[in-house]
mmCIF file of N, CA and C in Angstrom:
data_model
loop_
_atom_site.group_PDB
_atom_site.id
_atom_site.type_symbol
_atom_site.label_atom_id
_atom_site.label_comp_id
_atom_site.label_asym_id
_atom_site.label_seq_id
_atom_site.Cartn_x
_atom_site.Cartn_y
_atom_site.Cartn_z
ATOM 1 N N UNK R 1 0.843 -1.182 0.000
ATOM 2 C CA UNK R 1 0.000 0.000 0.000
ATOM 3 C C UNK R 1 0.889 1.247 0.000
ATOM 4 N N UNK R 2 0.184 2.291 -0.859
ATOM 5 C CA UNK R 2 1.553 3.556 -0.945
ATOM 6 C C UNK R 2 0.811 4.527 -0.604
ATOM 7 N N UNK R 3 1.316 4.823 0.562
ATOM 8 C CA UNK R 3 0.841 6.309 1.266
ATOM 9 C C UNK R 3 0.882 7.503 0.330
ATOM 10 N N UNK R 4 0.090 8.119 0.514
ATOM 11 C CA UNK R 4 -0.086 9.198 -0.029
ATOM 12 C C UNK R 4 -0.491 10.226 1.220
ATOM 13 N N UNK R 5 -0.376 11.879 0.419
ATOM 14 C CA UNK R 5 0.169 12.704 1.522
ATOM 15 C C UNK R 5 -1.354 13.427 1.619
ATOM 16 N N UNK R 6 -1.799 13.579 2.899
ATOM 17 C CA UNK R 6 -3.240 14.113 3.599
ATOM 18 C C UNK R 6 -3.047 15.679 3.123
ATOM 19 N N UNK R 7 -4.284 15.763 3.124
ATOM 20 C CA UNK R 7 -4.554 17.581 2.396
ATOM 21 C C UNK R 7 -3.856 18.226 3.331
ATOM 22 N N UNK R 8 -3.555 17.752 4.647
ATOM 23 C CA UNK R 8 -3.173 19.222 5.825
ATOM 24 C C UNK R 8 -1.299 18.773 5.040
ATOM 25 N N UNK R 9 -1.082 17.984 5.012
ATOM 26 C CA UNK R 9 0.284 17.808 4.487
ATOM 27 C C UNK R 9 0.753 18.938 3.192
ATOM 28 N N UNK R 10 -0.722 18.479 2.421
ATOM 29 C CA UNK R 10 -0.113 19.510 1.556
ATOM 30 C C UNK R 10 -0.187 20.936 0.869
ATOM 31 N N UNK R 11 -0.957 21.259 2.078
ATOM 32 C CA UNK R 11 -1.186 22.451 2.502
ATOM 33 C C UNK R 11 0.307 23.189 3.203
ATOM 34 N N UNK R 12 0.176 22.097 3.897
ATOM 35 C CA UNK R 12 1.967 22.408 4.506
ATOM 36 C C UNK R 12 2.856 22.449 3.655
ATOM 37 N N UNK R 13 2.769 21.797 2.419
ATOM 38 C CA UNK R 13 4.024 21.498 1.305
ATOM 39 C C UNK R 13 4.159 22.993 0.552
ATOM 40 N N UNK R 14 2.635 23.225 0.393
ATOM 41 C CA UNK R 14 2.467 24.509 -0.294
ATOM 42 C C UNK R 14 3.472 25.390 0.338
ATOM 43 N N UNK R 15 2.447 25.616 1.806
ATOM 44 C CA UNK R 15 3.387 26.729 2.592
ATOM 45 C C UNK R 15 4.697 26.957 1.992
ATOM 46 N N UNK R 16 5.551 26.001 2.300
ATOM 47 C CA UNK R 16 6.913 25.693 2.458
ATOM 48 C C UNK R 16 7.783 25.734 1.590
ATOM 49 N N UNK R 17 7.122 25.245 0.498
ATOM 50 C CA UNK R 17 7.479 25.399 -1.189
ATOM 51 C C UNK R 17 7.296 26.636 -1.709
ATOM 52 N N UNK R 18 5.973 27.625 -0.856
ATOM 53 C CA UNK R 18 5.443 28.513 -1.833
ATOM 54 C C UNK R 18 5.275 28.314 -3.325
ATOM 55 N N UNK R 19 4.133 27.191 -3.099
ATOM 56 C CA UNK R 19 3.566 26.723 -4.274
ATOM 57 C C UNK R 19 1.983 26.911 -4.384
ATOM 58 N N UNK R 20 1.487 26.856 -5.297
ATOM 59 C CA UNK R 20 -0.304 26.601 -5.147
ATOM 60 C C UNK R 20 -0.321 25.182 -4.965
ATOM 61 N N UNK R 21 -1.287 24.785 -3.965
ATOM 62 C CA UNK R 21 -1.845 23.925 -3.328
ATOM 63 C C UNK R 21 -2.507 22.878 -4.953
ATOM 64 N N UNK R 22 -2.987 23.436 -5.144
ATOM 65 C CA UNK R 22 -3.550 22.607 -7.046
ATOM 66 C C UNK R 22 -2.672 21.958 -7.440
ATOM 67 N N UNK R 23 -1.317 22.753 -7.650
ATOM 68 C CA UNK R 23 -0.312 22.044 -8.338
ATOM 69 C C UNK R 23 0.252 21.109 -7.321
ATOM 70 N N UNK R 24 0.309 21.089 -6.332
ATOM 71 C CA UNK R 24 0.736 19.930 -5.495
ATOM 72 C C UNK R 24 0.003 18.773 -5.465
ATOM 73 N N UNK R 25 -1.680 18.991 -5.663
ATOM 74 C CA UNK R 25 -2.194 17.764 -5.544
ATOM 75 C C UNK R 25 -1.801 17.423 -7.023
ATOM 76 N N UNK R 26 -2.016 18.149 -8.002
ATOM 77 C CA UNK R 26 -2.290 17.471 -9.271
ATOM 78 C C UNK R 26 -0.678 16.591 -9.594
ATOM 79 N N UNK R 27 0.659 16.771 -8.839
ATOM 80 C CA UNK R 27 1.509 16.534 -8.704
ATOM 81 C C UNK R 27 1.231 14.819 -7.626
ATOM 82 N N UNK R 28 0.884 14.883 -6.940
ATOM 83 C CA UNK R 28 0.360 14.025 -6.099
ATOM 84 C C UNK R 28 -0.189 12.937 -6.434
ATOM 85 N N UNK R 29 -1.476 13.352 -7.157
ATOM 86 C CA UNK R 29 -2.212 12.607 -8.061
ATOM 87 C C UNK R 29 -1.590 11.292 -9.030
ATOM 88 N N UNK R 30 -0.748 12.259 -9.815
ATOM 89 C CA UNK R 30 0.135 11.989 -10.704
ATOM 90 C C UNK R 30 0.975 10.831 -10.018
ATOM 91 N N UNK R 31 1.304 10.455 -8.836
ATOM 92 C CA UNK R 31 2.947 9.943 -8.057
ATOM 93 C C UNK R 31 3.779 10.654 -8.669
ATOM 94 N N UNK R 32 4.016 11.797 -8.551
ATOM 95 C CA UNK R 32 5.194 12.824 -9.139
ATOM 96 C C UNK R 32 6.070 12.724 -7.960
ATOM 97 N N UNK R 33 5.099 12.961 -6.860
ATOM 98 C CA UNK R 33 5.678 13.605 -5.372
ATOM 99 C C UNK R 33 6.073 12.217 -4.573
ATOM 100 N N UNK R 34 7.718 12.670 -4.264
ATOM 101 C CA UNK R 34 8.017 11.461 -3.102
ATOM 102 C C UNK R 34 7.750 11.737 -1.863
ATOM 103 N N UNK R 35 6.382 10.660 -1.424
ATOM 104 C CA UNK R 35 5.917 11.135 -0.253
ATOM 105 C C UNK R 35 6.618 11.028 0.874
ATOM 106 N N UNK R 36 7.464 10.097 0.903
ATOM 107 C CA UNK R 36 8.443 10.136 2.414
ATOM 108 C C UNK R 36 9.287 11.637 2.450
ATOM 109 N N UNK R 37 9.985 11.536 1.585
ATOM 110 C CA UNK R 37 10.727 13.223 0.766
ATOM 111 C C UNK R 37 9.532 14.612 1.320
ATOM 112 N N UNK R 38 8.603 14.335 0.801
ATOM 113 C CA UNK R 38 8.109 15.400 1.237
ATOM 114 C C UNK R 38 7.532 15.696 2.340
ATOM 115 N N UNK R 39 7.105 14.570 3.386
ATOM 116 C CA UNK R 39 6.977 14.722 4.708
ATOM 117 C C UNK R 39 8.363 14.628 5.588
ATOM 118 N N UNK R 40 9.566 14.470 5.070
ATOM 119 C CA UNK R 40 10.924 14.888 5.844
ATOM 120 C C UNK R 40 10.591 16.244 5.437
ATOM 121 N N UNK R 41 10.701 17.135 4.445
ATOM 122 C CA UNK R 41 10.788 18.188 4.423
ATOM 123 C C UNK R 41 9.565 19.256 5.375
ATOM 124 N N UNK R 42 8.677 18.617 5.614
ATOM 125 C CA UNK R 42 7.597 18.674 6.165
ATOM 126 C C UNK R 42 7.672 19.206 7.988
ATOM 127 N N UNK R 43 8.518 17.788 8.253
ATOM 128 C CA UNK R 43 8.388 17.524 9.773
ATOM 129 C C UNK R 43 9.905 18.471 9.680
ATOM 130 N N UNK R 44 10.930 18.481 9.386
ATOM 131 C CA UNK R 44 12.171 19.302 9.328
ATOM 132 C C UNK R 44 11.943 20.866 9.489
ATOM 133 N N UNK R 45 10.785 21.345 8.920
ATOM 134 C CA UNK R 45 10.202 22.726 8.801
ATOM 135 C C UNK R 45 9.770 22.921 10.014
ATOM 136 N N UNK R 46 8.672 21.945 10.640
ATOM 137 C CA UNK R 46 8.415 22.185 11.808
ATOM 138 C C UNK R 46 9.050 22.040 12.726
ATOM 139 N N UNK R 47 9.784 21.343 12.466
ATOM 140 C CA UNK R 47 10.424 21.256 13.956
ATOM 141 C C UNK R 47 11.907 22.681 14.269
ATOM 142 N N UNK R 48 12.066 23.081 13.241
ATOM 143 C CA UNK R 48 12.749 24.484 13.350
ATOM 144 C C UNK R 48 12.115 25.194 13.681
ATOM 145 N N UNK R 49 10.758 25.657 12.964
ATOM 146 C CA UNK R 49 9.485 26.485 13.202
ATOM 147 C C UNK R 49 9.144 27.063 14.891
ATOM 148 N N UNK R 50 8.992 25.272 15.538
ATOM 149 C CA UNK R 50 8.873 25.516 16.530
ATOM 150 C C UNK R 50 9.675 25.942 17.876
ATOM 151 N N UNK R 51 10.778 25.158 17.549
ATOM 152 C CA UNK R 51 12.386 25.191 18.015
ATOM 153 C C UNK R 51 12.714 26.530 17.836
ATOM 154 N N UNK R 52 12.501 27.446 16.760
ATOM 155 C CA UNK R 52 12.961 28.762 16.723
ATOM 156 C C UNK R 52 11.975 29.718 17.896
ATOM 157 N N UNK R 53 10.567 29.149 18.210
ATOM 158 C CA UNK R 53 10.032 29.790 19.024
ATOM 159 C C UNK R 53 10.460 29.975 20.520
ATOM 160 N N UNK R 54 11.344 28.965 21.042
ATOM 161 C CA UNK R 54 12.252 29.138 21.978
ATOM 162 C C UNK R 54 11.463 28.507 23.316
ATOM 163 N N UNK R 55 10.038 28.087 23.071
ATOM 164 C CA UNK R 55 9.218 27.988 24.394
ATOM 165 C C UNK R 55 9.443 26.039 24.797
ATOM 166 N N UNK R 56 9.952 25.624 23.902
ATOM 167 C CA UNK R 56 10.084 23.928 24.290
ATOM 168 C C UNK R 56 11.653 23.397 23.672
ATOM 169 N N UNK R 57 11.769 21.994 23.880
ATOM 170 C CA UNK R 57 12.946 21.411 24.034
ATOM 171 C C UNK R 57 13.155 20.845 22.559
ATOM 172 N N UNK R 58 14.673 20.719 22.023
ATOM 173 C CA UNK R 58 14.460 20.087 20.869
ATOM 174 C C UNK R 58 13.621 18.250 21.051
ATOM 175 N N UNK R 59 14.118 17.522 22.451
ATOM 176 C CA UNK R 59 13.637 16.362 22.612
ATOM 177 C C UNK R 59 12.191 16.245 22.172
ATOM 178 N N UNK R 60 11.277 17.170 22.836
ATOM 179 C CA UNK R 60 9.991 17.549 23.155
ATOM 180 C C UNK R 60 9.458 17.650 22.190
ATOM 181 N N UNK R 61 10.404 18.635 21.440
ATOM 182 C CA UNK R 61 9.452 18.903 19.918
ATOM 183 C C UNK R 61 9.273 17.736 19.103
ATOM 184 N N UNK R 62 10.528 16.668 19.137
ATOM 185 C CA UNK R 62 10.931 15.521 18.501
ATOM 186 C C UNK R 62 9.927 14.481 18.990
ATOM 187 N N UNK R 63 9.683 14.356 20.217
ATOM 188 C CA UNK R 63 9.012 13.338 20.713
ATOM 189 C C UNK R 63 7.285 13.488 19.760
ATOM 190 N N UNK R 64 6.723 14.763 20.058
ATOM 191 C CA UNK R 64 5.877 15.270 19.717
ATOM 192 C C UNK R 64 5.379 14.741 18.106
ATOM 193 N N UNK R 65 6.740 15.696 17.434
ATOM 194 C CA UNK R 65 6.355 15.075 16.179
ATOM 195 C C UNK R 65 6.291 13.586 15.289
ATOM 196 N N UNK R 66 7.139 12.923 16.550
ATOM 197 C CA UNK R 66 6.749 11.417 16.717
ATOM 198 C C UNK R 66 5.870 10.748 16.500
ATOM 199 N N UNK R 67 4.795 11.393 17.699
ATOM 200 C CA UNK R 67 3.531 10.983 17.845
ATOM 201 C C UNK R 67 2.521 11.433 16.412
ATOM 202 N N UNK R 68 3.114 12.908 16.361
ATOM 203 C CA UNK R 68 2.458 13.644 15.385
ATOM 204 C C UNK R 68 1.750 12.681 13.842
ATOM 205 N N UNK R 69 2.932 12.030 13.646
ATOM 206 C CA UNK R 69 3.388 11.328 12.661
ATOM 207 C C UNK R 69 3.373 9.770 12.048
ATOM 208 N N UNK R 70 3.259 9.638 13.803
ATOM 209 C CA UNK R 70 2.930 8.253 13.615
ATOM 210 C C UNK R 70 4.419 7.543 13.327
ATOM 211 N N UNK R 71 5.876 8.148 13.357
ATOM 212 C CA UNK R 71 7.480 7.291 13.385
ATOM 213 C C UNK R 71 7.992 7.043 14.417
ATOM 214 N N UNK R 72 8.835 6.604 14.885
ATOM 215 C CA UNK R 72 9.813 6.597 15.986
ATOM 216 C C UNK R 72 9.963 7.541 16.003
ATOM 217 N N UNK R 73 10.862 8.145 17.181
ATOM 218 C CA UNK R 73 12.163 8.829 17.634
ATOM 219 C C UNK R 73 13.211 9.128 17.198
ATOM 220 N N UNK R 74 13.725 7.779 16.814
ATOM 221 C CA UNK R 74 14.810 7.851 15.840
ATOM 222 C C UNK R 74 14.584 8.343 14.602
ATOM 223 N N UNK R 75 13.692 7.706 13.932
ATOM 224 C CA UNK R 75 13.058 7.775 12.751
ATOM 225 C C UNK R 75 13.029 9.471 12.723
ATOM 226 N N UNK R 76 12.768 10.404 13.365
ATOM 227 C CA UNK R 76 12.371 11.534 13.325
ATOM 228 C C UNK R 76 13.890 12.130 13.557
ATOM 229 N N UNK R 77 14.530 12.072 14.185
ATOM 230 C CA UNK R 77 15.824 12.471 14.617
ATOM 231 C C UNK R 77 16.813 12.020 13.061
ATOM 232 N N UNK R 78 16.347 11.371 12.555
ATOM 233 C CA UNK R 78 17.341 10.752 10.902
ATOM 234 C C UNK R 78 16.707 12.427 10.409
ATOM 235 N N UNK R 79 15.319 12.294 10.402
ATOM 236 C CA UNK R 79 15.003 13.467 9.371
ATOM 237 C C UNK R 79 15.880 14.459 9.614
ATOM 238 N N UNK R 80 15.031 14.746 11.064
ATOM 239 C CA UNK R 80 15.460 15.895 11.283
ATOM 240 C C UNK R 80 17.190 16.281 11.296
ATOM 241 N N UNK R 81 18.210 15.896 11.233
ATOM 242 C CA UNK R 81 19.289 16.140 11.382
ATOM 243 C C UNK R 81 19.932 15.583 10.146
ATOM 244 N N UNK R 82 19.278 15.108 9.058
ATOM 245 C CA UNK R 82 19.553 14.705 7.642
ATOM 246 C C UNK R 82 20.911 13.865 7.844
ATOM 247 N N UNK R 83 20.100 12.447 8.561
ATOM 248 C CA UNK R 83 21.493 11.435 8.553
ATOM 249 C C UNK R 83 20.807 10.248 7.875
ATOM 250 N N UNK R 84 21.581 9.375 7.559
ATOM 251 C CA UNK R 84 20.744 8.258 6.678
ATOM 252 C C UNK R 84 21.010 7.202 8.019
ATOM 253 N N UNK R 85 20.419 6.475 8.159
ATOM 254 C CA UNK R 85 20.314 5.021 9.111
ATOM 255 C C UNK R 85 21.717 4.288 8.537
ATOM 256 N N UNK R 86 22.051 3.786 10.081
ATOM 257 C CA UNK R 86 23.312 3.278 9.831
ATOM 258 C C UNK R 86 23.327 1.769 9.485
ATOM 259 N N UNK R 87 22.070 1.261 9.210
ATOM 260 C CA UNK R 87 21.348 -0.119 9.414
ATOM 261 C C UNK R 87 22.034 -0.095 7.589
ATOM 262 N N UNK R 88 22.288 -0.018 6.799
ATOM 263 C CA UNK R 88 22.582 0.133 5.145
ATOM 264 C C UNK R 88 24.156 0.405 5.035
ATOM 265 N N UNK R 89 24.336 -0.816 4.817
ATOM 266 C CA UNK R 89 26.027 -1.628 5.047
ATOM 267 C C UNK R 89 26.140 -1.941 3.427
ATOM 268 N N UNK R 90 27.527 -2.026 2.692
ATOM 269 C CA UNK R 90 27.226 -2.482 1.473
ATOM 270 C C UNK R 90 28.661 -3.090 1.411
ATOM 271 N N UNK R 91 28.981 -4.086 0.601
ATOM 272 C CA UNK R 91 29.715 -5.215 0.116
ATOM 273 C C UNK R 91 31.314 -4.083 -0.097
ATOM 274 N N UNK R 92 32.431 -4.229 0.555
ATOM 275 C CA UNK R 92 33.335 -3.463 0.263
ATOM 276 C C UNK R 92 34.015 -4.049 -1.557
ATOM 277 N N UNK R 93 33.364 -5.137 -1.544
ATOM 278 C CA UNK R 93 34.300 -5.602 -2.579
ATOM 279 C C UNK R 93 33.084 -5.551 -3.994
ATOM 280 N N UNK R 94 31.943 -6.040 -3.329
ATOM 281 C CA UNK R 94 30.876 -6.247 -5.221
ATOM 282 C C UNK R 94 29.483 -4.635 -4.604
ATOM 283 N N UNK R 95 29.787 -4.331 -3.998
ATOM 284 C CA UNK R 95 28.776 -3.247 -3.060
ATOM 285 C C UNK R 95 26.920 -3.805 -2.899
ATOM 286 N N UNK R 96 26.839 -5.164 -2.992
ATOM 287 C CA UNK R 96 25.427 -5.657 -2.621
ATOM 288 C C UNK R 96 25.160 -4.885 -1.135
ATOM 289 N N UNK R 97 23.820 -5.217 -0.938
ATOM 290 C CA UNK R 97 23.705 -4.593 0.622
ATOM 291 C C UNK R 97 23.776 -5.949 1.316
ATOM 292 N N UNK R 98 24.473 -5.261 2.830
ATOM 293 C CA UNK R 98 24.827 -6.349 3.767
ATOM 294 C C UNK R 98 24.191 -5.575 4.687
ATOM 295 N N UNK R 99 23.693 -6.736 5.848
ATOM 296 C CA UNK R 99 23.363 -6.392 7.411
ATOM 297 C C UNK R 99 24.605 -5.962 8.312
ATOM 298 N N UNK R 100 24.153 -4.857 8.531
ATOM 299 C CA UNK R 100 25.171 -4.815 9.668
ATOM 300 C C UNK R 100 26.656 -5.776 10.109
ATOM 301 N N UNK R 101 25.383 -6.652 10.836
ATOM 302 C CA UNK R 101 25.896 -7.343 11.646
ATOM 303 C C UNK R 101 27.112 -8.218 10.835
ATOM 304 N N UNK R 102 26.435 -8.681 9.509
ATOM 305 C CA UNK R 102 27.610 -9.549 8.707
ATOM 306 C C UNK R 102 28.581 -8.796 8.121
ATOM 307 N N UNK R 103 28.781 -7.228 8.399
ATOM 308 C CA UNK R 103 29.563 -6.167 7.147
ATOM 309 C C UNK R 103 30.329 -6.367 8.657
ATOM 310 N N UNK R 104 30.275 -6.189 10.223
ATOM 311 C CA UNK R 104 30.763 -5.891 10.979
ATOM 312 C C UNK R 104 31.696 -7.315 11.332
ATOM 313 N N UNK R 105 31.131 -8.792 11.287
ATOM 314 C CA UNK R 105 31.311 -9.931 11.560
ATOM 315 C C UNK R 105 32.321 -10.222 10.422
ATOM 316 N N UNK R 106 32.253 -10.167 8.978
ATOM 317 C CA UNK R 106 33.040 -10.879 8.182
ATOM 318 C C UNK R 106 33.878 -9.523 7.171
ATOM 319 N N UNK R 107 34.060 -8.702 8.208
ATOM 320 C CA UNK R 107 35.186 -7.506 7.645
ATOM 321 C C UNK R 107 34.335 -6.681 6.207
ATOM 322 N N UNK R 108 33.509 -6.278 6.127
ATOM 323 C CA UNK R 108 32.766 -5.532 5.142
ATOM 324 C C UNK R 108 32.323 -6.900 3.899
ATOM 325 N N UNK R 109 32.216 -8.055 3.803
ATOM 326 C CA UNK R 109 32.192 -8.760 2.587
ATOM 327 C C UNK R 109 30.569 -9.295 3.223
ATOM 328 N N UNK R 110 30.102 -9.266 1.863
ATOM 329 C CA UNK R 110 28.934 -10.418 1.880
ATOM 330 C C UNK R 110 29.114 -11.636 1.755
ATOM 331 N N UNK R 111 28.273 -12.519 1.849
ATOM 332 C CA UNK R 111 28.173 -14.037 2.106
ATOM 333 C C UNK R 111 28.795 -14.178 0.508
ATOM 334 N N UNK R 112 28.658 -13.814 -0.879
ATOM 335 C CA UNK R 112 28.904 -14.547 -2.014
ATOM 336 C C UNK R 112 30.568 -14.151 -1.978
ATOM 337 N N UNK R 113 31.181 -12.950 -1.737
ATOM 338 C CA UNK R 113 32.359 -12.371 -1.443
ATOM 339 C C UNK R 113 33.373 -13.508 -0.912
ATOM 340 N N UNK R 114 32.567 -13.690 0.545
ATOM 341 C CA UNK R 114 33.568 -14.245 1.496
ATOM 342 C C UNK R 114 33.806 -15.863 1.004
ATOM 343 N N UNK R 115 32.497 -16.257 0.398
ATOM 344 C CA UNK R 115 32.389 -17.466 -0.259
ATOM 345 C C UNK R 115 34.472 -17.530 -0.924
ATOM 346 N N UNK R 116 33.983 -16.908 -2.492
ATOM 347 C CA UNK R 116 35.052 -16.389 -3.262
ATOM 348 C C UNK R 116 36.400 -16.388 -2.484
ATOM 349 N N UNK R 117 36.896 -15.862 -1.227
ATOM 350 C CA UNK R 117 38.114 -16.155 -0.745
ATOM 351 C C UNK R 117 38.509 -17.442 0.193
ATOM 352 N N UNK R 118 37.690 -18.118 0.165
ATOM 353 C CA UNK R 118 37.851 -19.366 0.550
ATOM 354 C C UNK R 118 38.645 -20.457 -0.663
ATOM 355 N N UNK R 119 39.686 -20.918 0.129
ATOM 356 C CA UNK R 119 40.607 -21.259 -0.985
ATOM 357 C C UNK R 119 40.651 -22.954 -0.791
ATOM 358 N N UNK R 120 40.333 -23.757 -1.670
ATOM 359 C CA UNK R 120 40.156 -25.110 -1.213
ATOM 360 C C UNK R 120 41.493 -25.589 -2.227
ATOM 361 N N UNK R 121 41.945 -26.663 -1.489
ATOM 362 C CA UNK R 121 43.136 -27.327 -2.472
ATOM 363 C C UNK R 121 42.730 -28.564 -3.191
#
């Protein structure tokens, strides 16, 4: 199922863009608009917005827009501070994606990689 972005969203997009609201839906409509993309840009606005008002905590605001949103914590803290998740490991040698845990366990190689240096006589 592919989310799509609620009228108050893009009402907000407008704002923010200083765009007409028309052209955003008809953009919308279309799947023009990347909806995760445009609700980071979304929740990122607000949470400066509010943060610039000086009356609450960055945690607070974060927690808030959490709830707001319906993400984690974390999840909101990636936006907001434009970091990518550290969970997206990739093959030092063919660059497939690896888990973590196996980029950390078998020195950056994936399972077909590490296969490959195994040397049988």
């Amino acid at each position: 199922m592919k989310k799509t972005l609620t009228n108050r969203e893009k009402e907000k997009l407008s704002r923010i863009l200083a765009m007409d609201v028309t052209l955003i839906e008809k953009l919308s409509e279309h799947d023009i608009l990347d909806t995760s993309a445009c609700r980071a840009v979304i929740i990122r606005s607000e949470y400066y917005e509010i943060r610039n008002q000086g009356r609450h905590n960055g945690g607070h605001i974060a927690r808030a827009l959490a709830d707001a949103y319906g993400l984690s914590r974390s999840a909101i803290d990636l936006i907001i501070y434009k970091k990518e998740s550290n969970k997206k490991c990739t093959c030092t040698c063919c660059g497939n994606p690896v888990s973590k845990y196996k980029f950390s366990r078998y020195g950056g190689l994936c399972d077909v990689c590490l296969v490959k240096q195994v040397e049988i006589e």
